[in-house]
Coordinates of C-alpha atoms and ligand atoms in Angstrom, one line a residue:
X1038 CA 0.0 0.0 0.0
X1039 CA 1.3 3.4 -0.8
X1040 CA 2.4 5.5 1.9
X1041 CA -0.3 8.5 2.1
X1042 CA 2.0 11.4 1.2
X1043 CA 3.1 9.9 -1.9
X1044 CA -0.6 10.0 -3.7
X1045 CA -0.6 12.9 -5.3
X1046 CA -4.5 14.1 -6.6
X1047 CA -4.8 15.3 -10.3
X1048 CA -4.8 19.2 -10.3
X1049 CA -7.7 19.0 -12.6
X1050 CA -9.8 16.6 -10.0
X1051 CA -9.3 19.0 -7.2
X1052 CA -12.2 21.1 -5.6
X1053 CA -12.0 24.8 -6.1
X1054 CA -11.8 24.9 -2.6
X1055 CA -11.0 22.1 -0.1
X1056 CA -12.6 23.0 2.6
X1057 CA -15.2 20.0 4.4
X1058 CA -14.9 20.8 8.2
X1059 CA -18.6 20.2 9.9
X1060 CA -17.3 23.3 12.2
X1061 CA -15.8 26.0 12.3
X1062 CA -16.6 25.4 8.3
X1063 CA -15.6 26.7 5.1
X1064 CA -16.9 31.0 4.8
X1065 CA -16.8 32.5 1.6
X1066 CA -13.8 34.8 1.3
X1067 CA -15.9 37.6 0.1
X1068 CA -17.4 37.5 3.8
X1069 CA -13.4 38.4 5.1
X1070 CA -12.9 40.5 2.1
X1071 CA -16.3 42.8 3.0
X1072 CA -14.9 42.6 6.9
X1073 CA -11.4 43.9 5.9
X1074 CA -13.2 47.0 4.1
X1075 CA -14.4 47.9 7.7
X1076 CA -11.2 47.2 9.0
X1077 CA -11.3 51.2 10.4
X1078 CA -14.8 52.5 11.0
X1079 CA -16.6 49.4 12.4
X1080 CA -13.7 47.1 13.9
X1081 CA -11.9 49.0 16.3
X1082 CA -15.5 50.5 17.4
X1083 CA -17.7 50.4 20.8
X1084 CA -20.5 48.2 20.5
X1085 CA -22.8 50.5 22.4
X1086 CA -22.5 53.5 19.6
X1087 CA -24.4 53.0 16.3
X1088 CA -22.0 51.8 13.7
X1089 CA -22.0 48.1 15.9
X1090 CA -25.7 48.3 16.7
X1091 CA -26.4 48.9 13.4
X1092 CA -24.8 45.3 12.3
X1093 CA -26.5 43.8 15.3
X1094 CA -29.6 45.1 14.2
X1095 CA -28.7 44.4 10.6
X1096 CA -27.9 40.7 11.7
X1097 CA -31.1 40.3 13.9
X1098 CA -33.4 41.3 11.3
X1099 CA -31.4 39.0 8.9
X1100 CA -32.0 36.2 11.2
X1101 CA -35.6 36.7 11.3
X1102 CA -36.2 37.1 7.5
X1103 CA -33.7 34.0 6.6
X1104 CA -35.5 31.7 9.3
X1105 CA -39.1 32.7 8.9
X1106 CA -39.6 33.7 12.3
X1107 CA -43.5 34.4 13.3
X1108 CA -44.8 37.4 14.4
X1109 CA -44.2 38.1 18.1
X1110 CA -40.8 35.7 17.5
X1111 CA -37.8 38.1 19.0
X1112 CA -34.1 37.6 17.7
X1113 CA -31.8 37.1 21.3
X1114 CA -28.0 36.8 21.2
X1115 CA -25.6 36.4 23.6
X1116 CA -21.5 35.5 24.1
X1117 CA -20.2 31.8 24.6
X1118 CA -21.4 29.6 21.7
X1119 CA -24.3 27.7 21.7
X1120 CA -22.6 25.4 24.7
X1121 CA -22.9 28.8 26.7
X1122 CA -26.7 28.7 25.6
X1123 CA -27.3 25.3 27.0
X1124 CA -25.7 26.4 30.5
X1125 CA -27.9 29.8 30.3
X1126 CA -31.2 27.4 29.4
X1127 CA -30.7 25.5 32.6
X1128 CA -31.0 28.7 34.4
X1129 CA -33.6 30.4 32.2
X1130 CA -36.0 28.1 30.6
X1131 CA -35.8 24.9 32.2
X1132 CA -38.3 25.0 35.2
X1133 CA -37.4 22.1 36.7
X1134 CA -37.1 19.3 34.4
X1135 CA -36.2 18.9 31.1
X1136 CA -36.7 15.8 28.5
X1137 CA -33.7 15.1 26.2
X1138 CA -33.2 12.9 22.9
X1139 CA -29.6 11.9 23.0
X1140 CA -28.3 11.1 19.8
X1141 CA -24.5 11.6 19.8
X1142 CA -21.4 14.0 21.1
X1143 CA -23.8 17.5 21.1
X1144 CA -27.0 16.4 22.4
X1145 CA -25.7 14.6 24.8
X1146 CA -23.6 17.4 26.4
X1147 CA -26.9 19.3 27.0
X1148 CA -28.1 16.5 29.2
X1149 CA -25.0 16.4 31.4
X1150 CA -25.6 20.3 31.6
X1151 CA -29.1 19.4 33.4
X1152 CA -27.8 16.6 35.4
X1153 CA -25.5 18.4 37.1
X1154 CA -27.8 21.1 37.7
X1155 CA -28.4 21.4 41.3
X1156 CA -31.7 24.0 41.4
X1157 CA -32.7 21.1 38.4
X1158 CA -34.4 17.5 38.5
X1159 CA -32.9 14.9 36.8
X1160 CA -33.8 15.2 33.5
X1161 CA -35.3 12.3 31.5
X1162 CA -33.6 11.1 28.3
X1163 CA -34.7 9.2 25.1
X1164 CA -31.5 7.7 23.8
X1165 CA -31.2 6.8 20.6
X1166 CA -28.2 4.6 19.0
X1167 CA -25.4 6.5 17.2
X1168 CA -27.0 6.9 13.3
X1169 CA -30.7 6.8 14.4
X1170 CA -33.0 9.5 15.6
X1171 CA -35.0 8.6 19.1
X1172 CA -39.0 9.6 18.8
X1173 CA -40.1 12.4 20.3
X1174 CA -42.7 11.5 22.8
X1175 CA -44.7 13.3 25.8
X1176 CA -43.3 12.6 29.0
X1177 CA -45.2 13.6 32.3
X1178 CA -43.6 16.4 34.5
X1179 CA -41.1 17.4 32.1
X1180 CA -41.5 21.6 30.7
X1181 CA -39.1 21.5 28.0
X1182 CA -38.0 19.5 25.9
X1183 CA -34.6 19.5 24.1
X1184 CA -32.9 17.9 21.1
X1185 CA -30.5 19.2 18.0
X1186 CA -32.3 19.5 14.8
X1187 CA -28.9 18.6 13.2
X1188 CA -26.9 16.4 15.4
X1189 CA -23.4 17.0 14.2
X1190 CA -21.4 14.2 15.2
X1191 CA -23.5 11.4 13.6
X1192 CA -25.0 13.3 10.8
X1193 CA -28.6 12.3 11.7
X1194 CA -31.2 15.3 11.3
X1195 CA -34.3 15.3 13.8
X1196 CA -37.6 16.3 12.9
X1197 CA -38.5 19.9 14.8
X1198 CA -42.0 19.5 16.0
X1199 CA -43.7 19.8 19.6
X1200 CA -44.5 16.7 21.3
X1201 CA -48.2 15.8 21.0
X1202 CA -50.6 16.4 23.7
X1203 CA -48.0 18.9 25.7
X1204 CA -48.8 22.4 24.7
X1205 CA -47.3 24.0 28.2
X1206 CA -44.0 23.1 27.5
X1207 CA -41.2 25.1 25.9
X1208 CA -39.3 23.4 22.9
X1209 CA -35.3 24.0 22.9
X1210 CA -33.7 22.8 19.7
X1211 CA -30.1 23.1 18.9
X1212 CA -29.6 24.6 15.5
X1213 CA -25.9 25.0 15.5
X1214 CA -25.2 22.9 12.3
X1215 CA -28.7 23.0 10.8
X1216 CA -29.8 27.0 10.9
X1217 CA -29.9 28.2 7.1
X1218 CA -29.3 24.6 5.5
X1219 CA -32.3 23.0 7.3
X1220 CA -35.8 23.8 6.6
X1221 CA -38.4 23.6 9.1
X1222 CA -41.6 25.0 11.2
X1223 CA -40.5 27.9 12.8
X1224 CA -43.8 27.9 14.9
X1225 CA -43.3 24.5 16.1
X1226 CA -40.4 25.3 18.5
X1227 CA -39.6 28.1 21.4
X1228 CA -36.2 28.7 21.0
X1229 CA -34.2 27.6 17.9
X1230 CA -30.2 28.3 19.1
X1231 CA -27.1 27.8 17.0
X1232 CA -23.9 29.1 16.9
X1233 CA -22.8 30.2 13.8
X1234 CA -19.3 28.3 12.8
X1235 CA -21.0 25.8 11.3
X1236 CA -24.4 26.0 9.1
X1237 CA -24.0 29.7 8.9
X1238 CA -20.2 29.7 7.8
X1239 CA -19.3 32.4 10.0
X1240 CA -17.0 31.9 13.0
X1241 CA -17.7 31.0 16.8
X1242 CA -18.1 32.8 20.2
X1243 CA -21.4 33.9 19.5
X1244 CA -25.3 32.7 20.1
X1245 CA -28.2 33.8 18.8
X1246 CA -31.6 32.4 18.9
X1247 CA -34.7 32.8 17.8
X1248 CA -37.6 33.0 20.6
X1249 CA -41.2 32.8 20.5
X1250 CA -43.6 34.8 23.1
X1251 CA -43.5 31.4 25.1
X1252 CA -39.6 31.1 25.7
X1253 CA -39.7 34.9 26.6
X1254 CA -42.5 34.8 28.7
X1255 CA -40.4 31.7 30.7
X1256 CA -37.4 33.7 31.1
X1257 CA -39.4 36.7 32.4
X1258 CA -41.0 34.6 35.2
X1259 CA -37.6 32.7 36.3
X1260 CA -35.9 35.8 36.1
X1261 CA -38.2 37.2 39.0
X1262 CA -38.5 33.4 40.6
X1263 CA -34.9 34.2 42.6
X1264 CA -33.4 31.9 41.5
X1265 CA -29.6 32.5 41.4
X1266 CA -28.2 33.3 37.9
X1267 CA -25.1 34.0 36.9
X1268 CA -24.8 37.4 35.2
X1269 CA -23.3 36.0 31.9
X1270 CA -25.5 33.3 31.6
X1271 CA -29.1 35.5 32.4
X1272 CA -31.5 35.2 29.3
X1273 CA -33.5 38.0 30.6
X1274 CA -30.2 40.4 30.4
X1275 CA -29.6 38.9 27.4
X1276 CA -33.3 39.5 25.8
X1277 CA -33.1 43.3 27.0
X1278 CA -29.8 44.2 25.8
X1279 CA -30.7 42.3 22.4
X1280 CA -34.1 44.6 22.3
X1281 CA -31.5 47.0 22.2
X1282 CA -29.1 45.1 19.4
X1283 CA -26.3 45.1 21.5
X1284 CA -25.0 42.6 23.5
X1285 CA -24.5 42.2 27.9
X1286 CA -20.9 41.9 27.3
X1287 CA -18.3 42.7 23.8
X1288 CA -18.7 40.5 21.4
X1289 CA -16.5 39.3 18.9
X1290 CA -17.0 42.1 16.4
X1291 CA -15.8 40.1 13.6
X1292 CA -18.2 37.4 14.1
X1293 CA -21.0 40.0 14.3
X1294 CA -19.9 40.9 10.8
X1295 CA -18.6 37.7 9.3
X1296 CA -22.8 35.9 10.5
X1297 CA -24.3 39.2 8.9
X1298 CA -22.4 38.5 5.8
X1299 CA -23.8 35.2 5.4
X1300 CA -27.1 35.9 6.5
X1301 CA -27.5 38.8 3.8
X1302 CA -25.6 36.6 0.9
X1303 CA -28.5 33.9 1.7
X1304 CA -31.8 36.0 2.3
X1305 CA -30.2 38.0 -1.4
X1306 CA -30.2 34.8 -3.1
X1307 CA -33.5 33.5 -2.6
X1308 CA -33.7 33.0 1.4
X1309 CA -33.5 29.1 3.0
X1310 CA -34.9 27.6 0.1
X1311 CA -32.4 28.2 -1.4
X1312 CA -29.8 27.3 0.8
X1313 CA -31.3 24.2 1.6
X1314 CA -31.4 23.1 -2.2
X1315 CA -28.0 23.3 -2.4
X1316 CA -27.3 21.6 0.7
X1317 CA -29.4 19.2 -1.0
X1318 CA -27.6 19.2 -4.2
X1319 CA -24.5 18.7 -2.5
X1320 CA -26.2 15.5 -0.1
X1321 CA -27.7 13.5 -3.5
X1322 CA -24.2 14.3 -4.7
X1323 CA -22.2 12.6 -1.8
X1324 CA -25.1 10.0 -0.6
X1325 CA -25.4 9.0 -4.2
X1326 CA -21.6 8.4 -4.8
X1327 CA -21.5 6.6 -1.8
X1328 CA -24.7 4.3 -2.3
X1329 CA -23.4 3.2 -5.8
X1330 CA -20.0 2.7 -4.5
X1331 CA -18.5 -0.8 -3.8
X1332 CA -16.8 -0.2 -0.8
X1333 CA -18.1 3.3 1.0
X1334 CA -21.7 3.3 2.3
X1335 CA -24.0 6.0 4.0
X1336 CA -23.6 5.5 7.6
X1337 CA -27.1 6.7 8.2
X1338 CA -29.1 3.9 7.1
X1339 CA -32.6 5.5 7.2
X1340 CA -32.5 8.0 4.3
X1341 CA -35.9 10.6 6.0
X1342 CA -33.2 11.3 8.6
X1343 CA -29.9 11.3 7.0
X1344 CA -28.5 15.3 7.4
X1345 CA -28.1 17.1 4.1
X1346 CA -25.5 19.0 5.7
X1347 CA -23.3 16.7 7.8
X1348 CA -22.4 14.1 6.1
X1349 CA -21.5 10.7 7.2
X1350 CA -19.9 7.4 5.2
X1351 CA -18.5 4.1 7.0
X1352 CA -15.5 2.9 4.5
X1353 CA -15.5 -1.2 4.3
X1354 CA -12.1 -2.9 5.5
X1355 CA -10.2 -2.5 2.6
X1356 CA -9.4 1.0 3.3
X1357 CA -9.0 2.9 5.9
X1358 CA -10.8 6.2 6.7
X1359 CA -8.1 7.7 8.3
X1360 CA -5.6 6.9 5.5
X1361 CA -8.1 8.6 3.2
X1362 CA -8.4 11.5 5.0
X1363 CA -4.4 12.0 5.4
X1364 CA -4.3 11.8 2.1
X1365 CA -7.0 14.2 1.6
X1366 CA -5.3 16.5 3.9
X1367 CA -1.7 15.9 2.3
X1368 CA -3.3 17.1 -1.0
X1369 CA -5.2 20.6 0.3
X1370 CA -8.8 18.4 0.9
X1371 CA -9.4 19.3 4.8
X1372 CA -11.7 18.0 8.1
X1373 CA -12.5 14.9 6.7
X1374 CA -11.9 13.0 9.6
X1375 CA -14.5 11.1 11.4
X1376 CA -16.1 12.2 15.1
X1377 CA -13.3 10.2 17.0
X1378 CA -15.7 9.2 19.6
X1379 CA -17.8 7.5 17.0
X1380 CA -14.8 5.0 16.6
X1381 CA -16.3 3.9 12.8
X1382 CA -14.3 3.5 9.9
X1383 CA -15.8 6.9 8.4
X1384 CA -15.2 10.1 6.8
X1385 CA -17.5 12.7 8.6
X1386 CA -17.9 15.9 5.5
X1387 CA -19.8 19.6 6.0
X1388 CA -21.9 20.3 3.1
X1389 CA -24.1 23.2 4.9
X1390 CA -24.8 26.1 1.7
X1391 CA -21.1 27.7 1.5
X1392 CA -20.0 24.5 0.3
X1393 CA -20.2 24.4 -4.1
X1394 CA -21.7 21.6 -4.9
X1395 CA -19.5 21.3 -7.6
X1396 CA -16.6 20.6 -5.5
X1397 CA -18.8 18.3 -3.6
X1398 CA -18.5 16.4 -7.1
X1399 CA -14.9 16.9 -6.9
X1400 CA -14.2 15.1 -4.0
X1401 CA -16.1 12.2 -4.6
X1402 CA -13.3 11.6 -7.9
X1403 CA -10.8 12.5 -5.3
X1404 CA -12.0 9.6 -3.1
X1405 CA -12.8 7.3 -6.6
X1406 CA -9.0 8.2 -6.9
X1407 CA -7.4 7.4 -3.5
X1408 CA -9.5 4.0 -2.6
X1409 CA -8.4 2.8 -6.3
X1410 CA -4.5 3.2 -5.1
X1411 CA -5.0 2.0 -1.7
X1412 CA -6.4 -1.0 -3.0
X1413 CA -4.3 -1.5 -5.7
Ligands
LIG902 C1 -20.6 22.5 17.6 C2 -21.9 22.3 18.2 C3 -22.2 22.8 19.5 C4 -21.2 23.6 20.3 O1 -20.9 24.9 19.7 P1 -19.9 25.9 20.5 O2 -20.1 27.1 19.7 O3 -18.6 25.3 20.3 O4 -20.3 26.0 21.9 C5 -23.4 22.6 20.0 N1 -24.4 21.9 19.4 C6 -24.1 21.4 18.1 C7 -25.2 20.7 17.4 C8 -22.9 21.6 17.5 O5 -22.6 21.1 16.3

């Protein structure tokens, strides 16, 4: 077998640009190009004075527009990444217990956030085995309920819907690597949270979510419950100083800018649907390849849930993922690699909307082209 530095890719098979991560993922460089224009009258600036706000503001009303958001439905952001959010939730919108599904790595982080929660009960948890998506199911006493609409680890997308017959309870789904490649029922959740380093193509640091009267109302009444909050992690603080498109504390500036970016270059080409297509262009692209391949195979074996923008595919013995990603990497190709923790023989690839489907196309004759001379 060749030794993985000495397989050198075609120049005319490679991807315009090689860029696969599932997060932080590829951004367009005109979204760092527009940011360097304002590299002296926005970066450099106080976030309390208009030329900030009016980004924030720019970037809320983005959010709102790109995600359909219904009337009443309030755009909150805060600092700390979505894993930040899930800390603040078990402060602010968790009453006392919250149901989980627990599908891989990111969903199931949320539910050690609530176990350990000492003003919290244990919360219940629907597991469901890595690849599969758990139903979502009433369960007595619990008032919210929790679950990624894109688990990123396992590429498996979940349904958003409330659960039927529990119209009290607040839904908290974790949009991190689905918001703006996934479509969905913006009325059939409370809060829909993400970061935006991964589906949105910006970078990390920040949340933002979009909240319905319901999630605000919550907030409202544990925020004059007394129960202790930390400062940082207060959804009500956050939810007034967002009414006012700024932030509690600085943000990240850049990010601001760079999730604005993305969220205008979306909305000006034709809004989600259009996003999503491609991210579905780019999934029949790589699910296809691998479905009519003889030795690579979608690890998701129920296609209704298989993610259109986090792509998984198990390899068969005769070659090894890792190899094929080294190689990959040797050759410009990046993030390739499988969610370690998965443990499969698999290549793990981000095709939320910044990714060209084109080079999607590409990199399935750059994989035809490295299994053919590792098998020999
Ligand atoms: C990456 C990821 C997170 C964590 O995001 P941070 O910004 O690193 O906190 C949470 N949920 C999902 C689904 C993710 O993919």
């Amino acid at each position: 077998m060749p030794e993985p530095h000495t397989i050198t890719i075609p120049a005319d098979l490679l991807p315009s640009d090689g860029r696969f991560g599932s997060g932080p993922s590829k951004f367009r460089p005109e979204a760092a190009r527009a940011l360097a224009e304002r590299a002296v009258d926005y970066l450099g600036t106080s976030h309390r004075r208009a030329g900030v706000r009016r980004v924030v503001a720019e970037l809320r009303a983005g959010i709102a527009e790109l995600l359909g958001a219904p009337e009443g439905y309030e755009v909150v952001l805060g600092n700390g990444g979505a894993t930040a959010f899930w800390d603040a939730a078990s402060f602010g919108l968790i009453e006392r217990r919250s149901h989980h599904l627990s599908l891989g790595e990111f969903s199931s982080k949320f539910v050690a956030v609530t176990a350990a929660a000492p003003h919290l009960d244990d919360p219940s948890v629907r597991t469901g085995d890595f690849g599969t998506c758990p139903p979502l199911e009433a369960v007595d006493g619990a008032d919210a309920y929790c679950y990624p609409h894109n688990e990123t680890s396992t590429g498996v997308q979940v349904p958003v819907r409330r659960p039927a017959g529990d119209d009290a309870a607040v839904v908290l789904v974790d949009a991190t690597s689905a918001a703006g490649g996934l479509r969905f029922d913006p009325a059939a959740c409370d809060a829909y949270y993400f970061a935006p380093q991964k589906a949105l193509s910006s970078d990390g640091g920040l949340w933002i979510a979009v909240m319905s009267p319901a999630a605000v109302e919550r907030i409202e009444r544990l925020g004059a419950s007394g129960r202790w909050t930390p400062a940082f992690l207060d959804l009500k603080l956050a939810v007034d100083n967002s009414r006012k498109d700024q932030t509690y504390n600085t943000p990240a500036l850049a990010t601001v800018f760079l999730t604005a970016q993305q969220v205008g270059w979306i909305n000006g080409n034709g809004g989600l649907e259009w996003a999503a297509s491609r991210s579905d262009r780019s999934a029949a692209i790589l699910y296809g390849w691998a479905e009519a391949s003889a030795i690579a195979s979608p690890f998701v074996a129920d296609p209704a849930v298989r993610s259109p923008v986090v792509g998984t595919i198990d390899f068969d013995d005769r070659v090894d993922a890792d190899t094929i990603s080294a190689v990959l990497r040797a050759n410009g190709i990046v993030d390739t690699e499988g969610y370690r923790k998965l443990g499969r023989n698999q290549l793990r690839i981000g095709i939320f909307p910044a990714v060209d489907p084109a080079d999607v196309e590409a990199l399935t004759a750059c994989l035809d082209h490295i299994c053919e001379r590792l098998i020999g």
